[in-house]
Coordinates of C-alpha atoms in Angstrom, one line a residue:
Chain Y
X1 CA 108.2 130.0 218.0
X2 CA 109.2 131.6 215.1
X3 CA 107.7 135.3 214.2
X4 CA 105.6 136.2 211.0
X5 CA 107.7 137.7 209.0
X6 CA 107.4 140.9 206.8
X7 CA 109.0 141.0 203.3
X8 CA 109.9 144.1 201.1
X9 CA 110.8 142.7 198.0
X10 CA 113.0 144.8 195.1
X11 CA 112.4 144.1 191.8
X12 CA 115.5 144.9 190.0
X13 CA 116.1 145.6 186.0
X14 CA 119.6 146.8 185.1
X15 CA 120.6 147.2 188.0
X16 CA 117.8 149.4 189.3
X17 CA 115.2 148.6 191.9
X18 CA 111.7 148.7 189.3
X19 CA 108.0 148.9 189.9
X20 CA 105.0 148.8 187.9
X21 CA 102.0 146.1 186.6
X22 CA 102.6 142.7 185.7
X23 CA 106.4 143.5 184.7
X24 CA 104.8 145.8 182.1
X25 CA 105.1 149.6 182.2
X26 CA 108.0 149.8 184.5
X27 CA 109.0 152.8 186.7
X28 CA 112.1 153.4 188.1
X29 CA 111.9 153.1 192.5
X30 CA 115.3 154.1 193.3
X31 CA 119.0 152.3 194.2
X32 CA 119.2 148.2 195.4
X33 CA 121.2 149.5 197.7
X34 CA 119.7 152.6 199.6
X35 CA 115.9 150.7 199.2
X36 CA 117.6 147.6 201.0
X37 CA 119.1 149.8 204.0
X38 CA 116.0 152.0 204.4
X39 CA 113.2 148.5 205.1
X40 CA 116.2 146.7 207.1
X41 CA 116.5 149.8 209.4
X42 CA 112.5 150.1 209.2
X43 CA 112.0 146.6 210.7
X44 CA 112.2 144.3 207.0
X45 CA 112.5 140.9 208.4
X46 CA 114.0 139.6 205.3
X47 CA 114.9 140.7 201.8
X48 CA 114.4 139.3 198.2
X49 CA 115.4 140.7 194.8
X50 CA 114.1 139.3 191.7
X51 CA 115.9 140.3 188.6
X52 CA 113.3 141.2 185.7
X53 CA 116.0 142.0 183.0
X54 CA 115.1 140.8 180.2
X55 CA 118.6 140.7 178.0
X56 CA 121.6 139.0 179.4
X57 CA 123.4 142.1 179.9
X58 CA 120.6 143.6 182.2
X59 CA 121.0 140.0 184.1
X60 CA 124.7 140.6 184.8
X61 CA 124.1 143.5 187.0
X62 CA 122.7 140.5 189.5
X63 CA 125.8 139.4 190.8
X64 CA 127.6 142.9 191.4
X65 CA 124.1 144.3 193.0
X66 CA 123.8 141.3 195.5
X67 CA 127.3 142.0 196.9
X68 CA 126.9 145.5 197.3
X69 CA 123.4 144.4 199.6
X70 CA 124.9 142.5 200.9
X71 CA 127.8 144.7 202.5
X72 CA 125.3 146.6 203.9
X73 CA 122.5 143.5 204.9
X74 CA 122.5 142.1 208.0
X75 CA 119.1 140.1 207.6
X76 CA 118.6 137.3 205.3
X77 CA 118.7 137.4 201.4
X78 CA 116.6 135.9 199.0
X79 CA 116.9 136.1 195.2
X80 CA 115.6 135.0 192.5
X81 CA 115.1 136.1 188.6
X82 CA 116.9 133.6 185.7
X83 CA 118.1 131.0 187.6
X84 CA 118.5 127.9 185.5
X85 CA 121.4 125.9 186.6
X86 CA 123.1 124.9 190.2
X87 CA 125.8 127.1 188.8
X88 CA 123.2 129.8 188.7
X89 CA 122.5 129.3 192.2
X90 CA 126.4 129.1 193.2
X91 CA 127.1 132.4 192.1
X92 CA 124.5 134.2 193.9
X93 CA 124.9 132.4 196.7
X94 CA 128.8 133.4 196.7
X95 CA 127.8 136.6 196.2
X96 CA 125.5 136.9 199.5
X97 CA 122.1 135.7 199.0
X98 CA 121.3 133.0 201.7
X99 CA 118.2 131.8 200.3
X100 CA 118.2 131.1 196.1
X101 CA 114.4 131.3 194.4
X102 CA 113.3 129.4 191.4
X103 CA 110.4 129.6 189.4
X104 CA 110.4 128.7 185.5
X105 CA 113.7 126.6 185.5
X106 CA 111.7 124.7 188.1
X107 CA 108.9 123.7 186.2
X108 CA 111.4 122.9 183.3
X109 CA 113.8 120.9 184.9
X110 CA 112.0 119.8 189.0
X111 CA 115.1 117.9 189.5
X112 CA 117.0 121.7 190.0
X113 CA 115.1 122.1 193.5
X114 CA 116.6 118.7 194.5
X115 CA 120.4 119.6 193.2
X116 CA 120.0 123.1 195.0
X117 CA 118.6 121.5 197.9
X118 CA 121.1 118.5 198.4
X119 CA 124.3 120.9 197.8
X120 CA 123.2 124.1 200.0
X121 CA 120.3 122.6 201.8
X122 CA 116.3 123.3 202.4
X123 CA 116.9 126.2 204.0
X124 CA 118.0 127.7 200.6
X125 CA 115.9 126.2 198.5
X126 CA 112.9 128.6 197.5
X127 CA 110.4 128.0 195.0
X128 CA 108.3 130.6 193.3
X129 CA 105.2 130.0 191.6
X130 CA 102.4 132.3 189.9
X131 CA 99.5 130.6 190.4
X132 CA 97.0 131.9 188.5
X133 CA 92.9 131.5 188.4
X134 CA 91.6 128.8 186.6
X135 CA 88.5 130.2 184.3
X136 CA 85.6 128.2 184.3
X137 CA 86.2 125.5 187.2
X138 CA 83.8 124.0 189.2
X139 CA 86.2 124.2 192.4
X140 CA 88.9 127.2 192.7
X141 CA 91.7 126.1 191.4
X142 CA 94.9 127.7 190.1
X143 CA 97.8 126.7 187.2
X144 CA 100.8 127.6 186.8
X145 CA 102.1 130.5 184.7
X146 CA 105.8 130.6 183.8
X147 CA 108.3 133.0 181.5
X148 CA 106.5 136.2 183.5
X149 CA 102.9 135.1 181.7
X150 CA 104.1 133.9 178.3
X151 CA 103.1 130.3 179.0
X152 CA 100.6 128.4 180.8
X153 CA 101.9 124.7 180.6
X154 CA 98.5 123.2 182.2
X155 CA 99.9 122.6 185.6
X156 CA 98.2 122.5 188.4
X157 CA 99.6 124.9 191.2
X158 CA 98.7 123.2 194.0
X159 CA 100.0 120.1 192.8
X160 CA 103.1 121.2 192.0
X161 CA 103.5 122.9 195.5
X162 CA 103.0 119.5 197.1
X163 CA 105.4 117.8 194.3
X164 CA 108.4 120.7 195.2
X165 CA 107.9 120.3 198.8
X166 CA 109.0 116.4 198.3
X167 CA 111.8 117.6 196.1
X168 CA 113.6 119.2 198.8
X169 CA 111.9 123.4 198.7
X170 CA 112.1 124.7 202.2
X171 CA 109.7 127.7 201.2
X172 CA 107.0 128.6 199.3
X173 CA 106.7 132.0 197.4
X174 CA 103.6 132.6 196.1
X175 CA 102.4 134.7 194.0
X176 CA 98.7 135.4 192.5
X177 CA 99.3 136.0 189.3
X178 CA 95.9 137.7 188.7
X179 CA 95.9 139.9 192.0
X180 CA 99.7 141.2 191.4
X181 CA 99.8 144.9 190.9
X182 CA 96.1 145.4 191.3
X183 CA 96.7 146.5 195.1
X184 CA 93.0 144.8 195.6
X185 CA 94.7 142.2 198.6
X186 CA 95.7 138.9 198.2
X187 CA 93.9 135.9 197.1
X188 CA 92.9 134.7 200.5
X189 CA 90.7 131.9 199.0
X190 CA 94.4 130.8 197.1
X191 CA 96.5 130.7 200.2
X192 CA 94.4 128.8 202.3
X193 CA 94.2 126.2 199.4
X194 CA 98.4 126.2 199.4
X195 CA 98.8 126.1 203.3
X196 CA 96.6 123.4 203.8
X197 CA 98.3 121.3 201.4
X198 CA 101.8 121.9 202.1
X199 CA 103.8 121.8 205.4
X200 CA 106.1 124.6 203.7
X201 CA 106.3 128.2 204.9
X202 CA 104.4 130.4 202.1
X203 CA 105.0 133.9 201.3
X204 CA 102.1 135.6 200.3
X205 CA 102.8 137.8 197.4
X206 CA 100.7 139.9 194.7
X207 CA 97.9 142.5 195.6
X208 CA 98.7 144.2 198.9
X209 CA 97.8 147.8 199.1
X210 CA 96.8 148.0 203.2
X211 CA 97.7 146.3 206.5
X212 CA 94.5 145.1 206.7
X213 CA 95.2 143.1 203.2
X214 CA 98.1 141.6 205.0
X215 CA 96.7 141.0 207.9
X216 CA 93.8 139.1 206.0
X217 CA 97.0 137.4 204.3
X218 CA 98.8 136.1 208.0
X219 CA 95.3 134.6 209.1
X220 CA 94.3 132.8 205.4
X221 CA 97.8 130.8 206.8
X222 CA 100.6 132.8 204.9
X223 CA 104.1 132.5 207.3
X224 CA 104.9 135.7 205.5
X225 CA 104.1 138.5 203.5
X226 CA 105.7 140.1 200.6
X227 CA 105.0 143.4 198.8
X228 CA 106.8 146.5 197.1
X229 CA 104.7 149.2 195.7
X230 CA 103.2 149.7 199.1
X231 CA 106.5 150.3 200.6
X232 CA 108.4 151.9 197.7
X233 CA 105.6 154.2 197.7
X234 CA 105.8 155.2 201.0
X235 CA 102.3 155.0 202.1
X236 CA 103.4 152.8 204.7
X237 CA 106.9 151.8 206.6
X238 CA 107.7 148.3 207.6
X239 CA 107.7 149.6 211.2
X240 CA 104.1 151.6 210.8
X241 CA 102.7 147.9 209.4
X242 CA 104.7 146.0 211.9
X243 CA 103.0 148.1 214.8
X244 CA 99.5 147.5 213.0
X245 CA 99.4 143.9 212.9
X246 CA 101.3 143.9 216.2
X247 CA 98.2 145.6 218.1
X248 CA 96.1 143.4 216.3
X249 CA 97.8 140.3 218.1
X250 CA 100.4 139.1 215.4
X251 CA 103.3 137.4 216.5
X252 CA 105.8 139.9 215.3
X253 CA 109.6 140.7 215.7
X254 CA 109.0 144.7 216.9
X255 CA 110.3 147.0 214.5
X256 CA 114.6 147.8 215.5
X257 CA 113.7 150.8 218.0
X258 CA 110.4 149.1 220.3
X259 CA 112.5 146.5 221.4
X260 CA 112.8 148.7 224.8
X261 CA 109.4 149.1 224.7
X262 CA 108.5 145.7 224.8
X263 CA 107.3 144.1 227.8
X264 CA 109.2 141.4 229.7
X265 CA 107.5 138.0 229.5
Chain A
X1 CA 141.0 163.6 222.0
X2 CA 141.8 161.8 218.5
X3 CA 142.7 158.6 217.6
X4 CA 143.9 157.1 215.0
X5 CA 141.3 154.5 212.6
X6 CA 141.8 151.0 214.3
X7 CA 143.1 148.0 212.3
X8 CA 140.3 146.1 211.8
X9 CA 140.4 142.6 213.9
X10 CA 142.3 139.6 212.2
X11 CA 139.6 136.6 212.4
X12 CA 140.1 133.4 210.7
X13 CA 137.0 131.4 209.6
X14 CA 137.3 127.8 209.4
X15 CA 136.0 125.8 206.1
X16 CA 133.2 123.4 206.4
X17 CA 132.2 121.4 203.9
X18 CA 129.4 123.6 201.7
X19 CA 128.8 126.4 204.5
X20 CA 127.7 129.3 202.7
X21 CA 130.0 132.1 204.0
X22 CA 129.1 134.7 202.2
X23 CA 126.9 136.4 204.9
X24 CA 129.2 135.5 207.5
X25 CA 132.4 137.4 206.1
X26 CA 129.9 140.5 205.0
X27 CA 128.8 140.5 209.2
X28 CA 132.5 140.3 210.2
X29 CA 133.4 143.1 208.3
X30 CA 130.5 144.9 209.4
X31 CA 131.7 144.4 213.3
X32 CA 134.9 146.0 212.0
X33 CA 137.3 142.9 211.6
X34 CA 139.2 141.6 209.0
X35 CA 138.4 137.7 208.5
X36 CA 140.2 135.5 206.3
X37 CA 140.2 131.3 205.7
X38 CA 142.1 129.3 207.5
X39 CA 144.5 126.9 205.4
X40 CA 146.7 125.5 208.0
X41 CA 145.9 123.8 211.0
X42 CA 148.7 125.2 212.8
X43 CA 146.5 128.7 212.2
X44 CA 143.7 127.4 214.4
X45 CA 146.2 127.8 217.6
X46 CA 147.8 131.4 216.1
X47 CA 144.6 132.8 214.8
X48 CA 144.1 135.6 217.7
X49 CA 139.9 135.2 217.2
X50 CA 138.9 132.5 214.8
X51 CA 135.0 131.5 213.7
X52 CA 133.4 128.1 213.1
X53 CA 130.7 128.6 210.9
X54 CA 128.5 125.8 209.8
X55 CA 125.5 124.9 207.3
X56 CA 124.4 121.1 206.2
X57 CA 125.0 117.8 208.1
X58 CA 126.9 117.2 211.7
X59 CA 128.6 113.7 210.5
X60 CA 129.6 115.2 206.7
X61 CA 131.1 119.0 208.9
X62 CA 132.6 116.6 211.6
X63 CA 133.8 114.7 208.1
X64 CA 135.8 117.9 206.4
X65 CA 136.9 119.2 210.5
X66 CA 139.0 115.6 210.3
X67 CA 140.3 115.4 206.8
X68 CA 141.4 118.8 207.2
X69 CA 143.3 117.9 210.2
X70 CA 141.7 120.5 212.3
X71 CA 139.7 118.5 215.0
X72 CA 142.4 118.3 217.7
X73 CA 143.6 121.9 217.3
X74 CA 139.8 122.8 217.4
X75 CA 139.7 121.1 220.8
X76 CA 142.4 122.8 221.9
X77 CA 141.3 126.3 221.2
X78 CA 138.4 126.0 222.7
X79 CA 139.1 123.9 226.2
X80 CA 142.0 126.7 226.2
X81 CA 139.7 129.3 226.1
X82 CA 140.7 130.9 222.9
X83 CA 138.3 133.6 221.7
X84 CA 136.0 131.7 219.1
X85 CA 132.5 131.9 217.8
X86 CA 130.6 128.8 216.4
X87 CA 127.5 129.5 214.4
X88 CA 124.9 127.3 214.0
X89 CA 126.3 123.8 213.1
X90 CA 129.6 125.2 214.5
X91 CA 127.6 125.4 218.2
X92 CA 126.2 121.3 217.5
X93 CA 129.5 120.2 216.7
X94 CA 130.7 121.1 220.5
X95 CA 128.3 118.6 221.5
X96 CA 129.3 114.8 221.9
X97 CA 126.8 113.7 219.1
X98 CA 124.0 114.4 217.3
X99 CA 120.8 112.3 216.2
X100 CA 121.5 113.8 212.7
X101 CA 124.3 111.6 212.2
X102 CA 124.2 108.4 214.8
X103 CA 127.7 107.3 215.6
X104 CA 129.6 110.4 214.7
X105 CA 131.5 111.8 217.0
X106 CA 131.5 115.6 217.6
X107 CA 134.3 117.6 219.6
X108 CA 133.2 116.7 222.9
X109 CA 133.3 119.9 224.9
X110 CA 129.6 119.7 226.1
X111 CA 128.3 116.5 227.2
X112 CA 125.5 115.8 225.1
X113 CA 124.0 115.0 222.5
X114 CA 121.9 116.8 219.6
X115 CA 118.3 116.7 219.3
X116 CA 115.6 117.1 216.8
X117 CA 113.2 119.3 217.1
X118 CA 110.2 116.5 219.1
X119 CA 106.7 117.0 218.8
X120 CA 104.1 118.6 215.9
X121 CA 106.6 121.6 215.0
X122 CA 107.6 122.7 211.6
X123 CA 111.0 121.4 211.1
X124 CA 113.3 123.1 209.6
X125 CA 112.2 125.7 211.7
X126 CA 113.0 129.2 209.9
X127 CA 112.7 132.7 211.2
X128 CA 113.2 135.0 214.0
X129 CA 112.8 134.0 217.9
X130 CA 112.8 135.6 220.5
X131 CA 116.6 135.1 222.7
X132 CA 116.3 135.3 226.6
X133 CA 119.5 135.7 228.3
X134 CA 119.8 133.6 231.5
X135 CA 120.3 136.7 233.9
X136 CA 120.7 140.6 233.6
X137 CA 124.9 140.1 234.0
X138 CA 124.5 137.5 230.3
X139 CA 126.7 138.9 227.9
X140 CA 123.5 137.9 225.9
X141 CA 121.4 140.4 225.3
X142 CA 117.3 140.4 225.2
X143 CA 116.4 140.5 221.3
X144 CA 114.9 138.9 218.5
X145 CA 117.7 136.7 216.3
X146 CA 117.5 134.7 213.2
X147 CA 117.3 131.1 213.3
X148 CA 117.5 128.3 210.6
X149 CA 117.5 124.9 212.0
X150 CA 116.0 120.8 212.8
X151 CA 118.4 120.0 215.4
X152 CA 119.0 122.1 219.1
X153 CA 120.9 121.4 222.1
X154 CA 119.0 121.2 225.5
X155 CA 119.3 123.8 228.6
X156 CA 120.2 121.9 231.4
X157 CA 122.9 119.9 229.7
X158 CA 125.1 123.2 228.5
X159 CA 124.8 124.5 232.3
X160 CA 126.1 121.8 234.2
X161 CA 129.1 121.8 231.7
X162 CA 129.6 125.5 233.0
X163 CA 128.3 127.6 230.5
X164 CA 126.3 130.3 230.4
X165 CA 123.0 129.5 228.4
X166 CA 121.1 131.8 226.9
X167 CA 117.3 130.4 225.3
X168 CA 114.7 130.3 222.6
X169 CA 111.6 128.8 222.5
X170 CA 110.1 125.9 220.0
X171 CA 108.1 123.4 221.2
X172 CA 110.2 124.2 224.9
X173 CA 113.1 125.9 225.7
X174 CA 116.7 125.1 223.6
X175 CA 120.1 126.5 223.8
X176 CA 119.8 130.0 221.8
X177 CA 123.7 131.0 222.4
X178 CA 126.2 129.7 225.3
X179 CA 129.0 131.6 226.1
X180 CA 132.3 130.4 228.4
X181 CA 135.0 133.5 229.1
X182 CA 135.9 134.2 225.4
X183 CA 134.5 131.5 223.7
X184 CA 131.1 132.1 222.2
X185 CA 128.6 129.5 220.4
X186 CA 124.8 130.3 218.7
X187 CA 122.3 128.5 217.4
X188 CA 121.0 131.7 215.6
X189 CA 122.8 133.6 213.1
X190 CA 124.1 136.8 214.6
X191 CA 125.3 137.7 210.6
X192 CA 121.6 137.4 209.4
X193 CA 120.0 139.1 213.1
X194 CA 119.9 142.8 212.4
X195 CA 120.5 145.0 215.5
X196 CA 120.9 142.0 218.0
X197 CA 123.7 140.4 215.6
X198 CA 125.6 143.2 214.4
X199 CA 125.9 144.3 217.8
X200 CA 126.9 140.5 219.4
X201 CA 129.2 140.4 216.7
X202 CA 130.8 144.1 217.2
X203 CA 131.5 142.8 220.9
X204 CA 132.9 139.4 220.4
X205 CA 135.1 140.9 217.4
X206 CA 136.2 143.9 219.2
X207 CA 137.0 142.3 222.6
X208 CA 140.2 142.5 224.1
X209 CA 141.4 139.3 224.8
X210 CA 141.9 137.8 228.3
X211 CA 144.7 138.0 230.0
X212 CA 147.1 134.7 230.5
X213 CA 144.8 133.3 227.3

């Protein structure tokens, strides 16, 4: 049985590992690079980058910075961040990711998760959505938000989650759009809602600020969960929340240097 | 005492179909070899330690392994002992068969046939498992790896054909990694499994080879 997984994520503008609110007042965190080593030898169970450039010549810093992760990555690779065409998802996938994330090309265009999915399989197929609150309904219930919050197109998140799993995604990552950056832990209510209508693993993303919020996160059904501030920070390491969740009966791979710790089964 | 920097190990990697090798060549390097593509089937005799890496369908790798002419000298290698590594797909298509493509047949070097994952499990299943090594002299090591995968290859099947099994666990017991003198075989991906990969990898690569091989 497959462990729950813990995922530092980097988002990356021009080249640079970024952090801040909603995309919006962004802060420089440090090197792709040394950030990527530093949570792999800490325990990071995977990786993703998502590119937030917003010209094309901050976006062709993707390619070059996922080859020189990946030199130095020996867990797997997501990214994600202006993906539009099979082509897209070639390139990054020649350059080392292992796992290719889509979001608003998705919505645009849902035959992309099929293409990507038929030519490199499920396995690499990830779909993003921000999900966020829908104001005013009787029932919780979430809609999409695409182009980073420009637009809200009127879809149903849920729906759609259902609607890419058919389509051929082999993961869901997903973010609350109105939790993200507020470090007030995730929307528990949303994830339940997502894993009981999907079959998909879901990575929980947006709002983590403790263990305890990830924790919450694991048992609302997330496979997974993602955050950045809380590690680029350092307030705490992928080891120190690996050991948290472990002693609170998590199925977890033990951070690189328990492993002689652990007990035989 | 001081010696001089190594040449890093010559490995060819054999093409299948869409495999994403990316990950693969960046592991290699990391375990200090040198790995190039193979072009010429003749190369999958001469190739001192060669890799069969494999992502997507048994019947469409098997496919590509016979257009390319490289199913008998695959054979070969491998019932000779060569050193080689099959990853993933490239472990399945030792087998006989598999249900993932019915009437395909695989290379034939371990009698039987490959399964999908039975029962109410996730399938793909995705992530990291736990690997138990059969005994304390298993060139497998104790560790977590990282697995992608629908299909698996059962225990007792691998053993009786002579190999050493090492195991994972979903829904029961599967073949993790089998091993036979040089040849090596895993379900998991040692070039995405951290610690427990880098350091299967560094051994297999950096192995001298066997004598009268």
């Amino acid at each position: 049985m497959a462990t729950r997984r813990i995922i530092p994520c980097l988002d990356v503008k021009d080249g640079r590992v970024v952090k801040g609110v909603r995309f919006s007042g962004l802060r420089d965190a440090g090197s792709p690079v040394e950030l990527a080593a530093r949570y792999q030898e800490q325990g990071a169970d995977e990786l993703i980058i998502l590119d937030v450039s917003a010209t094309p010549e901050g976006r062709g810093h993707q390619v070059p910075t996922v080859e020189a992760v990946r030199a130095v990555l020996s867990i797997p690779l997501t990214v994600g961040g202006g993906i539009r065409t099979i082509d897209d998802a070639a390139a990054l996938l020649e350059a080392g990711a292992d796992k290719i994330s889509m979001n608003t090309a998705a919505v645009a265009r849902p035959g992309l998760l099929s293409e990507v999915a038929a030519r490199f399989g499920r396995q690499c197929t990830v779909l993003a959505i921000d999900a966020a609150a829908v104001e005013g309904a009787e029932t919780p219930s979430w809609e999409v938000v695409i182009y980073s919050g420009k637009q809200r197109p009127g879809k149903d998140a849920v729906a759609w989650a259902v609607e890419a799993e058919a389509l051929g995604a082999g993961e869901i990552l997903l973010t609350s759009w109105d939790r993200d950056g507020t470090r007030s832990g995730y929307d528990l209510a949303q994830l339940s809602a997502f894993s009981s209508a999907v079959q998909l693993p879901i990575i929980a993303s947006g709002g983590a600020n403790t263990p305890q919020h990830m924790l919450e996160a694991l048992e609302a059904g997330a496979d997974a969960v993602l955050a950045a501030s809380i590690f680029h920070d350092g307030d705490w390491t992928v080891a120190g929340l690996k050991r948290y969740l472990m002693e609170r009966g998590v199925d977890i791979r033990p951070p690189e240097d328990d492993h002689t710790q652990e007990p035989m089964p | 005492m001081t010696t001089a920097p190594q040449d890093p190990v010559s490995i060819g990697i054999v093409q299948t179909a869409t495999a994403n090798l990316a990950s693969v060549l960046a592991g290699l390097r990391r375990a200090g070899a040198a790995p190039t593509f193979l072009e010429d089937p003749a190369d999958v005799l001469a190739f001192p330690k060669v890799v069969l890496p494999g992502v997507g369908a048994f019947g469409a790798a098997m496919g590509q392994l016979r257009k390319a002419g490289l199913v008998d000298p695959l054979r070969e290698r491998i019932q000779r002992g060569l050193p080689t590594l099959g990853i993933c797909l490239g472990l399945q298509l030792l087998c006989d068969a598999s249900e993932e493509s019915p009437g395909v047949e695989g290379l034939g070097l371990i009698s039987a046939t490959v399964k999908r994952f039975q029962g109410d499990l996730r399938v793909p299943q995705f992530g990291w498992s736990q690997v138990s090594p059969g005994s304390e002299a298993s060139f497998f090591r104790e560790g977590y790896a990282y697995f992608a995968n629908s299909y698996r290859i059962d225990v007792a099947p691998a053993i009786d054909a002579g190999w050493e099994v090492a195991t994972a666990e979903y829904g029961g017991p599967y073949v993790a990694a089998l091993r036979k003198g040089d040849v090596v075989a895993c379900q998991c991906h040692p070039e995405l499994s951290g610690t427990w990969g880098h350091d299967l990898l560094t051994r297999w690569c950096n192995a001298p080879q066997q004598e009268g091989a």
